């Protein structure tokens, strides 16, 4: 007769003896196979009342665009050196501001590539792009419906892309630790 509790404990013991903790290293130094850490964090949400994007979360579309979606990043946020990084599947996606002759600046996710260092934010705070030599500090974003997705731009003036767009602000949620 098999003693299931003894058998199960034996398997558990065998499994735990063969597992090793992932080494602590920078996310960019880890390979996808060795990273098993998932750190939950608050979503960053569009908060402007009465708009089509209210309550949508900062996300990365299947094409890699910066978007607002019903379910976005809910992982650890990193403000390293003024950057805005979302830790996702063992890598950081850094929110970068592109250049444009228009007042709306394209945003992109840099896969372990931090190029923008002028973000200001914190838990329960509005995300702000601090002033640069080409624009003043702003916490205004423009979300534009492009092919069914709400693509996000940083607004530094008054013009907008030629599509259905709404202005909004983004807020990082509360600290998950308390």
CSV table of N, CA and C in Angstrom, one decimal, residues 58-61 63-68 73 82-86 92-100 104-119 127 129 135 141-142 146 150-155 170:
chain,number,residue,atom,x,y,z
A,58,UNK,N,-2.1,52.4,-18.6
A,58,UNK,CA,-1.0,52.4,-19.4
A,58,UNK,C,-0.6,51.0,-19.8
A,59,UNK,N,-0.4,50.8,-21.2
A,59,UNK,CA,-0.2,49.5,-21.7
A,59,UNK,C,0.8,49.5,-22.9
A,60,UNK,N,1.2,48.3,-23.3
A,60,UNK,CA,2.0,48.1,-24.5
A,60,UNK,C,1.1,47.3,-25.4
A,61,UNK,N,0.9,47.8,-26.6
A,61,UNK,CA,0.0,47.0,-27.6
A,61,UNK,C,0.9,45.9,-28.2
A,63,UNK,N,1.7,45.6,-31.0
A,63,UNK,CA,2.7,46.1,-32.0
A,63,UNK,C,3.8,46.9,-31.3
A,64,UNK,N,3.7,47.0,-29.9
A,64,UNK,CA,4.7,47.7,-29.2
A,64,UNK,C,4.4,49.2,-28.9
A,65,UNK,N,3.3,49.7,-29.4
A,65,UNK,CA,2.9,51.1,-29.1
A,65,UNK,C,2.6,51.3,-27.7
A,66,UNK,N,2.7,52.6,-27.3
A,66,UNK,CA,2.3,53.0,-25.9
A,66,UNK,C,0.8,53.3,-26.1
A,67,UNK,N,0.0,52.6,-25.3
A,67,UNK,CA,-1.5,52.7,-25.4
A,67,UNK,C,-2.1,52.8,-24.0
A,68,UNK,N,-3.4,53.1,-24.1
A,68,UNK,CA,-4.2,53.0,-22.9
A,68,UNK,C,-5.2,51.8,-23.2
A,73,UNK,N,-0.1,47.4,-17.7
A,73,UNK,CA,0.9,46.9,-16.8
A,73,UNK,C,0.5,47.0,-15.4
A,82,UNK,N,15.2,59.4,-13.2
A,82,UNK,CA,14.2,60.2,-13.9
A,82,UNK,C,13.5,59.4,-15.0
A,83,UNK,N,13.8,58.1,-15.1
A,83,UNK,CA,13.1,57.3,-16.1
A,83,UNK,C,11.8,56.8,-15.6
A,84,UNK,N,11.0,56.2,-16.4
A,84,UNK,CA,9.7,55.6,-16.0
A,84,UNK,C,9.8,54.2,-16.6
A,85,UNK,N,10.0,53.2,-15.8
A,85,UNK,CA,10.2,51.8,-16.3
A,85,UNK,C,9.1,50.9,-15.7
A,86,UNK,N,8.6,50.0,-16.5
A,86,UNK,CA,7.7,49.0,-16.1
A,86,UNK,C,8.4,47.6,-16.2
A,92,UNK,N,12.8,45.5,-18.3
A,92,UNK,CA,12.2,46.8,-18.2
A,92,UNK,C,11.8,47.4,-19.5
A,93,UNK,N,10.6,47.9,-19.6
A,93,UNK,CA,10.1,48.7,-20.7
A,93,UNK,C,10.1,50.1,-20.2
A,94,UNK,N,11.0,50.9,-20.8
A,94,UNK,CA,11.2,52.3,-20.4
A,94,UNK,C,10.3,53.2,-21.3
A,95,UNK,N,9.5,54.1,-20.7
A,95,UNK,CA,8.7,55.1,-21.4
A,95,UNK,C,9.6,56.2,-21.9
A,96,UNK,N,9.7,56.3,-23.2
A,96,UNK,CA,10.6,57.3,-23.9
A,96,UNK,C,9.7,58.3,-24.7
A,97,UNK,N,10.2,59.5,-24.7
A,97,UNK,CA,9.5,60.6,-25.4
A,97,UNK,C,10.3,60.8,-26.7
A,98,UNK,N,9.6,60.8,-27.8
A,98,UNK,CA,10.3,61.0,-29.1
A,98,UNK,C,10.2,62.5,-29.5
A,99,UNK,N,10.8,62.8,-30.6
A,99,UNK,CA,10.8,64.1,-31.1
A,99,UNK,C,9.8,64.3,-32.2
A,100,UNK,N,9.3,65.5,-32.4
A,100,UNK,CA,8.3,65.8,-33.4
A,100,UNK,C,8.3,67.3,-33.6
A,104,UNK,N,2.5,67.5,-30.0
A,104,UNK,CA,2.2,66.2,-29.4
A,104,UNK,C,3.5,65.3,-29.8
A,105,UNK,N,4.1,64.8,-28.7
A,105,UNK,CA,5.3,64.0,-28.9
A,105,UNK,C,5.0,62.5,-28.9
A,106,UNK,N,5.5,61.7,-29.8
A,106,UNK,CA,5.3,60.3,-29.8
A,106,UNK,C,6.0,59.7,-28.6
A,107,UNK,N,5.3,58.7,-28.0
A,107,UNK,CA,5.9,57.9,-26.9
A,107,UNK,C,6.2,56.5,-27.4
A,108,UNK,N,7.3,55.9,-26.8
A,108,UNK,CA,7.6,54.5,-27.2
A,108,UNK,C,8.1,53.8,-26.0
A,109,UNK,N,8.0,52.5,-26.1
A,109,UNK,CA,8.6,51.6,-25.0
A,109,UNK,C,9.9,51.2,-25.4
A,110,UNK,N,11.0,51.5,-24.7
A,110,UNK,CA,12.3,51.1,-24.9
A,110,UNK,C,12.6,49.8,-24.2
A,111,UNK,N,12.7,48.7,-24.9
A,111,UNK,CA,13.0,47.4,-24.3
A,111,UNK,C,14.4,47.4,-23.7
A,112,UNK,N,14.4,47.5,-22.3
A,112,UNK,CA,15.7,47.7,-21.6
A,112,UNK,C,16.5,48.9,-22.1
A,113,UNK,N,15.9,49.8,-22.7
A,113,UNK,CA,16.5,51.0,-23.4
A,113,UNK,C,15.9,52.3,-22.8
A,114,UNK,N,16.6,52.8,-21.8
A,114,UNK,CA,16.1,54.0,-21.1
A,114,UNK,C,16.7,55.3,-21.8
A,115,UNK,N,15.9,56.1,-22.5
A,115,UNK,CA,16.4,57.2,-23.2
A,115,UNK,C,15.9,58.5,-22.6
A,116,UNK,N,14.7,58.5,-21.9
A,116,UNK,CA,14.1,59.7,-21.3
A,116,UNK,C,14.3,59.7,-19.8
A,117,UNK,N,14.9,60.8,-19.3
A,117,UNK,CA,15.3,60.9,-17.9
A,117,UNK,C,14.6,62.1,-17.2
A,118,UNK,N,13.5,62.6,-17.8
A,118,UNK,CA,12.8,63.8,-17.2
A,118,UNK,C,11.4,63.5,-16.7
A,119,UNK,N,11.1,62.2,-16.3
A,119,UNK,CA,9.8,61.9,-15.7
A,119,UNK,C,9.8,62.2,-14.2
A,127,UNK,N,1.7,61.7,-13.3
A,127,UNK,CA,2.9,61.5,-14.1
A,127,UNK,C,3.2,62.9,-14.8
A,129,UNK,N,6.1,65.1,-17.3
A,129,UNK,CA,7.4,65.2,-18.0
A,129,UNK,C,7.9,66.6,-17.6
A,135,UNK,N,10.5,72.1,-24.5
A,135,UNK,CA,9.1,72.2,-24.0
A,135,UNK,C,9.1,72.4,-22.5
A,141,UNK,N,-1.4,64.4,-21.5
A,141,UNK,CA,-1.2,63.5,-22.6
A,141,UNK,C,-2.4,63.5,-23.5
A,142,UNK,N,-2.2,63.1,-24.7
A,142,UNK,CA,-3.3,63.0,-25.7
A,142,UNK,C,-3.4,61.5,-26.1
A,146,UNK,N,-6.6,55.2,-32.8
A,146,UNK,CA,-5.9,54.8,-34.1
A,146,UNK,C,-6.1,53.3,-34.3
A,150,UNK,N,-6.2,53.1,-28.3
A,150,UNK,CA,-5.9,54.5,-27.8
A,150,UNK,C,-4.4,54.7,-27.6
A,151,UNK,N,-3.8,55.2,-28.7
A,151,UNK,CA,-2.4,55.5,-28.7
A,151,UNK,C,-2.1,56.7,-28.0
A,152,UNK,N,-1.0,56.7,-27.2
A,152,UNK,CA,-0.7,57.8,-26.2
A,152,UNK,C,0.4,58.7,-26.7
A,153,UNK,N,0.2,60.0,-26.6
A,153,UNK,CA,1.3,61.0,-26.9
A,153,UNK,C,1.4,61.9,-25.7
A,154,UNK,N,2.6,62.5,-25.6
A,154,UNK,CA,2.8,63.6,-24.6
A,154,UNK,C,2.4,64.9,-25.3
A,155,UNK,N,1.5,65.7,-24.6
A,155,UNK,CA,1.1,67.0,-25.2
A,155,UNK,C,1.9,68.1,-24.6
A,170,UNK,N,-2.2,61.0,-16.4
A,170,UNK,CA,-2.0,59.7,-15.9
A,170,UNK,C,-1.6,59.8,-14.4
